[in-house]
Short mmCIF file of C-alpha atoms in Angstrom, two decimals:
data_model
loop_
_atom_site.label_atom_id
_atom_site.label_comp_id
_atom_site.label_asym_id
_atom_site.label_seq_id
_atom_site.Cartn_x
_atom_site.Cartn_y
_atom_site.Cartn_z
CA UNK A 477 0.00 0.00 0.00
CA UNK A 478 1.39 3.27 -0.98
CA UNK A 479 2.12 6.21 1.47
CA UNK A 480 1.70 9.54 1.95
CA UNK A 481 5.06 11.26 0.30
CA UNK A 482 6.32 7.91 -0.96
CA UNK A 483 8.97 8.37 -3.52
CA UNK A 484 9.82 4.95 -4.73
CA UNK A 485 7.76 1.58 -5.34
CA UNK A 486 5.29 0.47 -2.68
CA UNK A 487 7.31 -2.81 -0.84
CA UNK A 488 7.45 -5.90 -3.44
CA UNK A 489 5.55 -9.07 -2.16
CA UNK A 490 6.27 -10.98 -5.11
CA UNK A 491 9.82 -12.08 -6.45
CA UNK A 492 9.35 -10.53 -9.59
CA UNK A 493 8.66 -7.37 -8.28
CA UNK A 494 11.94 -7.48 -6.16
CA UNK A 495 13.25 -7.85 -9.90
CA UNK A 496 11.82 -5.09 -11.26
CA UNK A 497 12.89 -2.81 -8.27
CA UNK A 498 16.44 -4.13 -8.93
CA UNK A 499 16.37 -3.38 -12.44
CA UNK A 500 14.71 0.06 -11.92
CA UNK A 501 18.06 1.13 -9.42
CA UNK A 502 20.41 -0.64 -11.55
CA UNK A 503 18.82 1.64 -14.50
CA UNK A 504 19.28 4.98 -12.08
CA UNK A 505 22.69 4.39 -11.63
CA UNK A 506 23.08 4.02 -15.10
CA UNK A 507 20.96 6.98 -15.90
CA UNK A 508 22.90 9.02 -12.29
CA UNK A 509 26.79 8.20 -13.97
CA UNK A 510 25.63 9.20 -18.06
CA UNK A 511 24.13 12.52 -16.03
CA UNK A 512 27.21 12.99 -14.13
CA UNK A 513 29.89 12.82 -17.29
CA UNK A 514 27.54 15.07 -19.52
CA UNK A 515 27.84 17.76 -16.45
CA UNK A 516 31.46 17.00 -15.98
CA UNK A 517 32.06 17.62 -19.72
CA UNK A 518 30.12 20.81 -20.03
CA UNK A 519 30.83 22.47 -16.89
CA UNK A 520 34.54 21.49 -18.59
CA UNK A 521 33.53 23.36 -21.90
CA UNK A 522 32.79 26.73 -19.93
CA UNK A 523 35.50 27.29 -17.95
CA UNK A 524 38.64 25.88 -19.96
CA UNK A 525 39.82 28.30 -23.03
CA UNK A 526 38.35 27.24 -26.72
CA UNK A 527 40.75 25.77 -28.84
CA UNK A 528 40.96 26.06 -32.16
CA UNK A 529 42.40 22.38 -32.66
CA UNK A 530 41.03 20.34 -35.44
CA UNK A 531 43.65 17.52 -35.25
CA UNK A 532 42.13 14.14 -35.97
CA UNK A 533 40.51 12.48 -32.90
CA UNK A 534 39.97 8.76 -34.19
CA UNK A 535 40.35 7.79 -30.63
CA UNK A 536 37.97 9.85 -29.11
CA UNK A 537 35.19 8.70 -32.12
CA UNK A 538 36.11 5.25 -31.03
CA UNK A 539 35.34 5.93 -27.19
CA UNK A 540 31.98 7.60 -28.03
CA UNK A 541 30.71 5.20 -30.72
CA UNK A 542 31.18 1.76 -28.36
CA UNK A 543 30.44 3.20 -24.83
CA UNK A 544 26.74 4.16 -25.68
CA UNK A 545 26.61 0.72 -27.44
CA UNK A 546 28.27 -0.86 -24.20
CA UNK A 547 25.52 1.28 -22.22
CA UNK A 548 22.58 -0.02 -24.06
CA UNK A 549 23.85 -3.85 -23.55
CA UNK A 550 24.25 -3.16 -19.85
CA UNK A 551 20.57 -1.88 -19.98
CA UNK A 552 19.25 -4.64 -22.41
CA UNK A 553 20.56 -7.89 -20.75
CA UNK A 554 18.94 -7.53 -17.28
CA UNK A 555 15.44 -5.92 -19.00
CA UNK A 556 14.98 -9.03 -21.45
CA UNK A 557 15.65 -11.49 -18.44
CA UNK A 558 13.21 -9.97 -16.60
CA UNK A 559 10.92 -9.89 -19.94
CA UNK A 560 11.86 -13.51 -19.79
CA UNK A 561 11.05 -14.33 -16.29
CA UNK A 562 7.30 -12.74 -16.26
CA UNK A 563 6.44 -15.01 -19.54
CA UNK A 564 7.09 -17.63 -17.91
CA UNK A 565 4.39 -19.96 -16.07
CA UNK A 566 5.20 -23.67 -15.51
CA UNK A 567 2.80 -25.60 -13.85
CA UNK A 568 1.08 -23.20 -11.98
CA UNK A 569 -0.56 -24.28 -8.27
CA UNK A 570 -4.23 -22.66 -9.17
CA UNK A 571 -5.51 -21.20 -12.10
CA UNK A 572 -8.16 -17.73 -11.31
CA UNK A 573 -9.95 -16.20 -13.93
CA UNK A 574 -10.63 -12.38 -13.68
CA UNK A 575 -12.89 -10.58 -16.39
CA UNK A 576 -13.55 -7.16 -16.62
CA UNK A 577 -17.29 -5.28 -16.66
CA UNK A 578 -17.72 -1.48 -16.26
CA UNK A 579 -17.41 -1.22 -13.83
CA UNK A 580 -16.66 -4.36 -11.62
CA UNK A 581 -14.73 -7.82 -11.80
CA UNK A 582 -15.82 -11.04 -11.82
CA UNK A 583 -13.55 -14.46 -10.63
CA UNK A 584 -13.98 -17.62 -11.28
CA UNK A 585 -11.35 -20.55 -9.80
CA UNK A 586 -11.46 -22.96 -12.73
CA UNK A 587 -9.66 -25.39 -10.26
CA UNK A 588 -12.30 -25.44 -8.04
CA UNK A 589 -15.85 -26.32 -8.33
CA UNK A 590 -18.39 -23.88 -8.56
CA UNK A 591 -16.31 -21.04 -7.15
CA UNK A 592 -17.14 -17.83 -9.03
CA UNK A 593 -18.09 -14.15 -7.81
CA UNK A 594 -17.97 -11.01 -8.97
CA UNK A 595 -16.02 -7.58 -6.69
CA UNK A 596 -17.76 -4.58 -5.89
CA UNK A 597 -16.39 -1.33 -4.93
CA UNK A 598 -17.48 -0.50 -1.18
CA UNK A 599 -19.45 2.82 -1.10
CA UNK A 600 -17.76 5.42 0.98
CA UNK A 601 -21.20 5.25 3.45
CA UNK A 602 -20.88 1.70 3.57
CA UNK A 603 -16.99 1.63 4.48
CA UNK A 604 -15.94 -0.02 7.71
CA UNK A 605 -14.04 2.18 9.87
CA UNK A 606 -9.95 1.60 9.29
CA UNK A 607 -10.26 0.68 5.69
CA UNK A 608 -9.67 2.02 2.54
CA UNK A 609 -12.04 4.66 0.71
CA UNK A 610 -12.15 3.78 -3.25
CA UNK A 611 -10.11 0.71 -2.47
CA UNK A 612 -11.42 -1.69 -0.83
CA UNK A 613 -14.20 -4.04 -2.33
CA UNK A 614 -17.14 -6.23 -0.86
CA UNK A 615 -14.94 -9.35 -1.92
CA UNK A 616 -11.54 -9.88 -2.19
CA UNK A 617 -9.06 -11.88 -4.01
CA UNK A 618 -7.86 -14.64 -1.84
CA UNK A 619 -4.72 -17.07 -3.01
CA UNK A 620 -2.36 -18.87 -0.58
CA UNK A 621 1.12 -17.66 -0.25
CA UNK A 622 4.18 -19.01 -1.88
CA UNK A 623 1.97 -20.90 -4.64
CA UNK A 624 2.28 -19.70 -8.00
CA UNK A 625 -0.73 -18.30 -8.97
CA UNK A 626 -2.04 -17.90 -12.94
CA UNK A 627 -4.51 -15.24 -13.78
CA UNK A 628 -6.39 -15.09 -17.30
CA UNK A 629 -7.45 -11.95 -18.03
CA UNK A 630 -10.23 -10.89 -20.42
CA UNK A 631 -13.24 -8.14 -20.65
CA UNK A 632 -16.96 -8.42 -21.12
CA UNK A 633 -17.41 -4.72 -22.47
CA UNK A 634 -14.33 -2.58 -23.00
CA UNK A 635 -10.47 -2.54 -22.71
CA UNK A 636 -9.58 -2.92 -19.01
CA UNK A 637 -6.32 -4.09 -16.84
CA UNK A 638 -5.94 -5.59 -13.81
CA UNK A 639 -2.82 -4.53 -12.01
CA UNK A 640 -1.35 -4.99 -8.68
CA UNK A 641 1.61 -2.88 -7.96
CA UNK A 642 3.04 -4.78 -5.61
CA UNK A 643 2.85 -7.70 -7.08
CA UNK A 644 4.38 -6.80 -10.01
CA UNK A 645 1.44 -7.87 -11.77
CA UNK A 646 -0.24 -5.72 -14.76
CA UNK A 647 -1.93 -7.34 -17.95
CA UNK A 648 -4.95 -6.12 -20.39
CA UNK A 649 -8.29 -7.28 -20.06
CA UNK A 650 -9.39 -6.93 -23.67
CA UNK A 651 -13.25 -8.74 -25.23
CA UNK A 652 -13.10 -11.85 -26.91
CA UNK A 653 -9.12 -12.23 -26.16
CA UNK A 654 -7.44 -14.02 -23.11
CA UNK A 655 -4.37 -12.63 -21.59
CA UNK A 656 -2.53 -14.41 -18.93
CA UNK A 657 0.35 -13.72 -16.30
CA UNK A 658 1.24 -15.13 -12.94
CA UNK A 659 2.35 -14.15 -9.58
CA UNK A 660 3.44 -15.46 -6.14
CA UNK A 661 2.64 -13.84 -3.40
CA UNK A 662 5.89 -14.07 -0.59
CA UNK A 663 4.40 -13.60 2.35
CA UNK A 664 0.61 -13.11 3.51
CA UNK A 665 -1.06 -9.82 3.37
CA UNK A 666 -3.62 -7.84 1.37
CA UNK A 667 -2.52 -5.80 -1.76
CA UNK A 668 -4.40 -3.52 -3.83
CA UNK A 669 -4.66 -2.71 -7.09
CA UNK A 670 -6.77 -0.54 -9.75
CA UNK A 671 -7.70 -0.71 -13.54
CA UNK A 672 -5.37 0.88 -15.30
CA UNK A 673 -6.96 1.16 -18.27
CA UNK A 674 -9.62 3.77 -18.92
CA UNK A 675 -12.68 2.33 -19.18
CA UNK A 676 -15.75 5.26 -18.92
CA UNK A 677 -17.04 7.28 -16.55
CA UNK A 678 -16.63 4.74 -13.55
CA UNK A 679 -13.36 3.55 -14.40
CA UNK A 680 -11.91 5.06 -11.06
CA UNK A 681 -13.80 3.22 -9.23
CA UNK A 682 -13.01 -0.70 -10.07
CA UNK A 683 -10.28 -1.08 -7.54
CA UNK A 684 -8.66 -5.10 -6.82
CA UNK A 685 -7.83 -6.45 -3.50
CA UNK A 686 -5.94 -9.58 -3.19
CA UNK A 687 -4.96 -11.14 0.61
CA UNK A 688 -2.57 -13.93 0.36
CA UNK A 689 -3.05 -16.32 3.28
CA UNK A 690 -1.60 -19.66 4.24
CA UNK A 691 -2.86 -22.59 2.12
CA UNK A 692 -5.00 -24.24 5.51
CA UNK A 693 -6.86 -20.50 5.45
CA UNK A 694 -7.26 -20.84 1.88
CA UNK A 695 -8.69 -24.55 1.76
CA UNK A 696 -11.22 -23.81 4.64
CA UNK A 697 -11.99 -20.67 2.90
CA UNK A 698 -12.62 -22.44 -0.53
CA UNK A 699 -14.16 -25.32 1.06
CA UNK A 700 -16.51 -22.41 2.86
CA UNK A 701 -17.64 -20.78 -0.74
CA UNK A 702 -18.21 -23.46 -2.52
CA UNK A 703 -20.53 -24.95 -0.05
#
């Protein structure tokens, strides 16, 4: 959950989001040492004499030619791993199907029997005290912890997306196509989420909530709902 004044990401719960952080400082530095040259060189520029030298500078070409190249690599390699990693879903521990309505969502565990409901916004009157406003939803998301979880995405209407910040998690919900992506939750907690895709009028208010729990929770809970 975000803060107040918060600079950087809200805290990863997933392992690919503890990727993506990584990447995103390893990027900065990158970004903080290209910065720091560029101001070395022209604060250089202004206060040394200008030279009419010409000579030929093969060298220097060289050095400015590869070390952009070099840059890029050092940028490229960790992003396509990454790209790699988030494609990947082998044998996945349950299967949940969200799809996308203006302006609500609607789940369905294909691995269990008969378990399917849809995830209302709770109105600001109807709010319990200590949670949420525009956040928090009449029912949530629940997967146990440390399983990898597969979500198929799709829409019933218009374009939508469910993302999760902190789970590193955001895919299209688009009519008449399945996406799919994955996540595993690290530790147990609830995380929230919004569309991120603008959808009409209400499309601020179709927020996602998912509490991991330990698989025992999750079994008596399943066992509870499909009853």
């Amino acid at each position: 959950m975000a803060n107040h004044s918060q600079l950087n990401f809200q805290d990863a719960s997933s392992p690919i989001m503890e990727e993506l952080m990584g990447f995103h400082d390893h990027a900065l530095m990158v970004a903080l040492a290209i910065c720091s040259l560029v101001l070395y060189l022209l604060t250089h520029t202004l206060t040394e004499k200008l030279s009419s030298n010409t000579v030929d500078a093969q060298v220097i070409e060289l050095v400015w030619t590869i070390l952009p190249a070099m840059v890029l690599i050092t940028l490229a390699l960790p992003s396509l791993r990454i790209l790699y990693m988030m494609d990947e879903i082998n044998e996945p521990d349950l299967t949940l199907k969200a799809i996308g309505h203006q302006w609500y969502w609607t789940y369905e565990y294909t691995d269990l029997k008969e378990l399917t409901y849809d995830s209302y916004m709770i109105p600001t009157a109807d709010l319990p005290l200590g949670h949420f406003r525009l956040l928090e939803v009449d029912h949530r998301v629940i997967v146990p912890m440390n399983s990898t979880i597969r979500v198929i995405v799709t829409a019933d209407d218009v374009i939508h997306s469910w993302a999760v910040p902190s789970l590193g998690v955001k895919t299209d919900a688009i009519p008449g196509r399945l996406n799919q992506t994955s996540f595993l939750a690290s530790r147990p907690g609830v995380y929230y989420g919004q569309c991120s895709e603008i959808c009409g009028a209400n499309h601020s208010f179709m927020p996602i909530v998912v509490e991991s729990t330990p698989l025992a929770n999750f079994e008596s809970w399943s066992t509870m709902m499909s009853s």
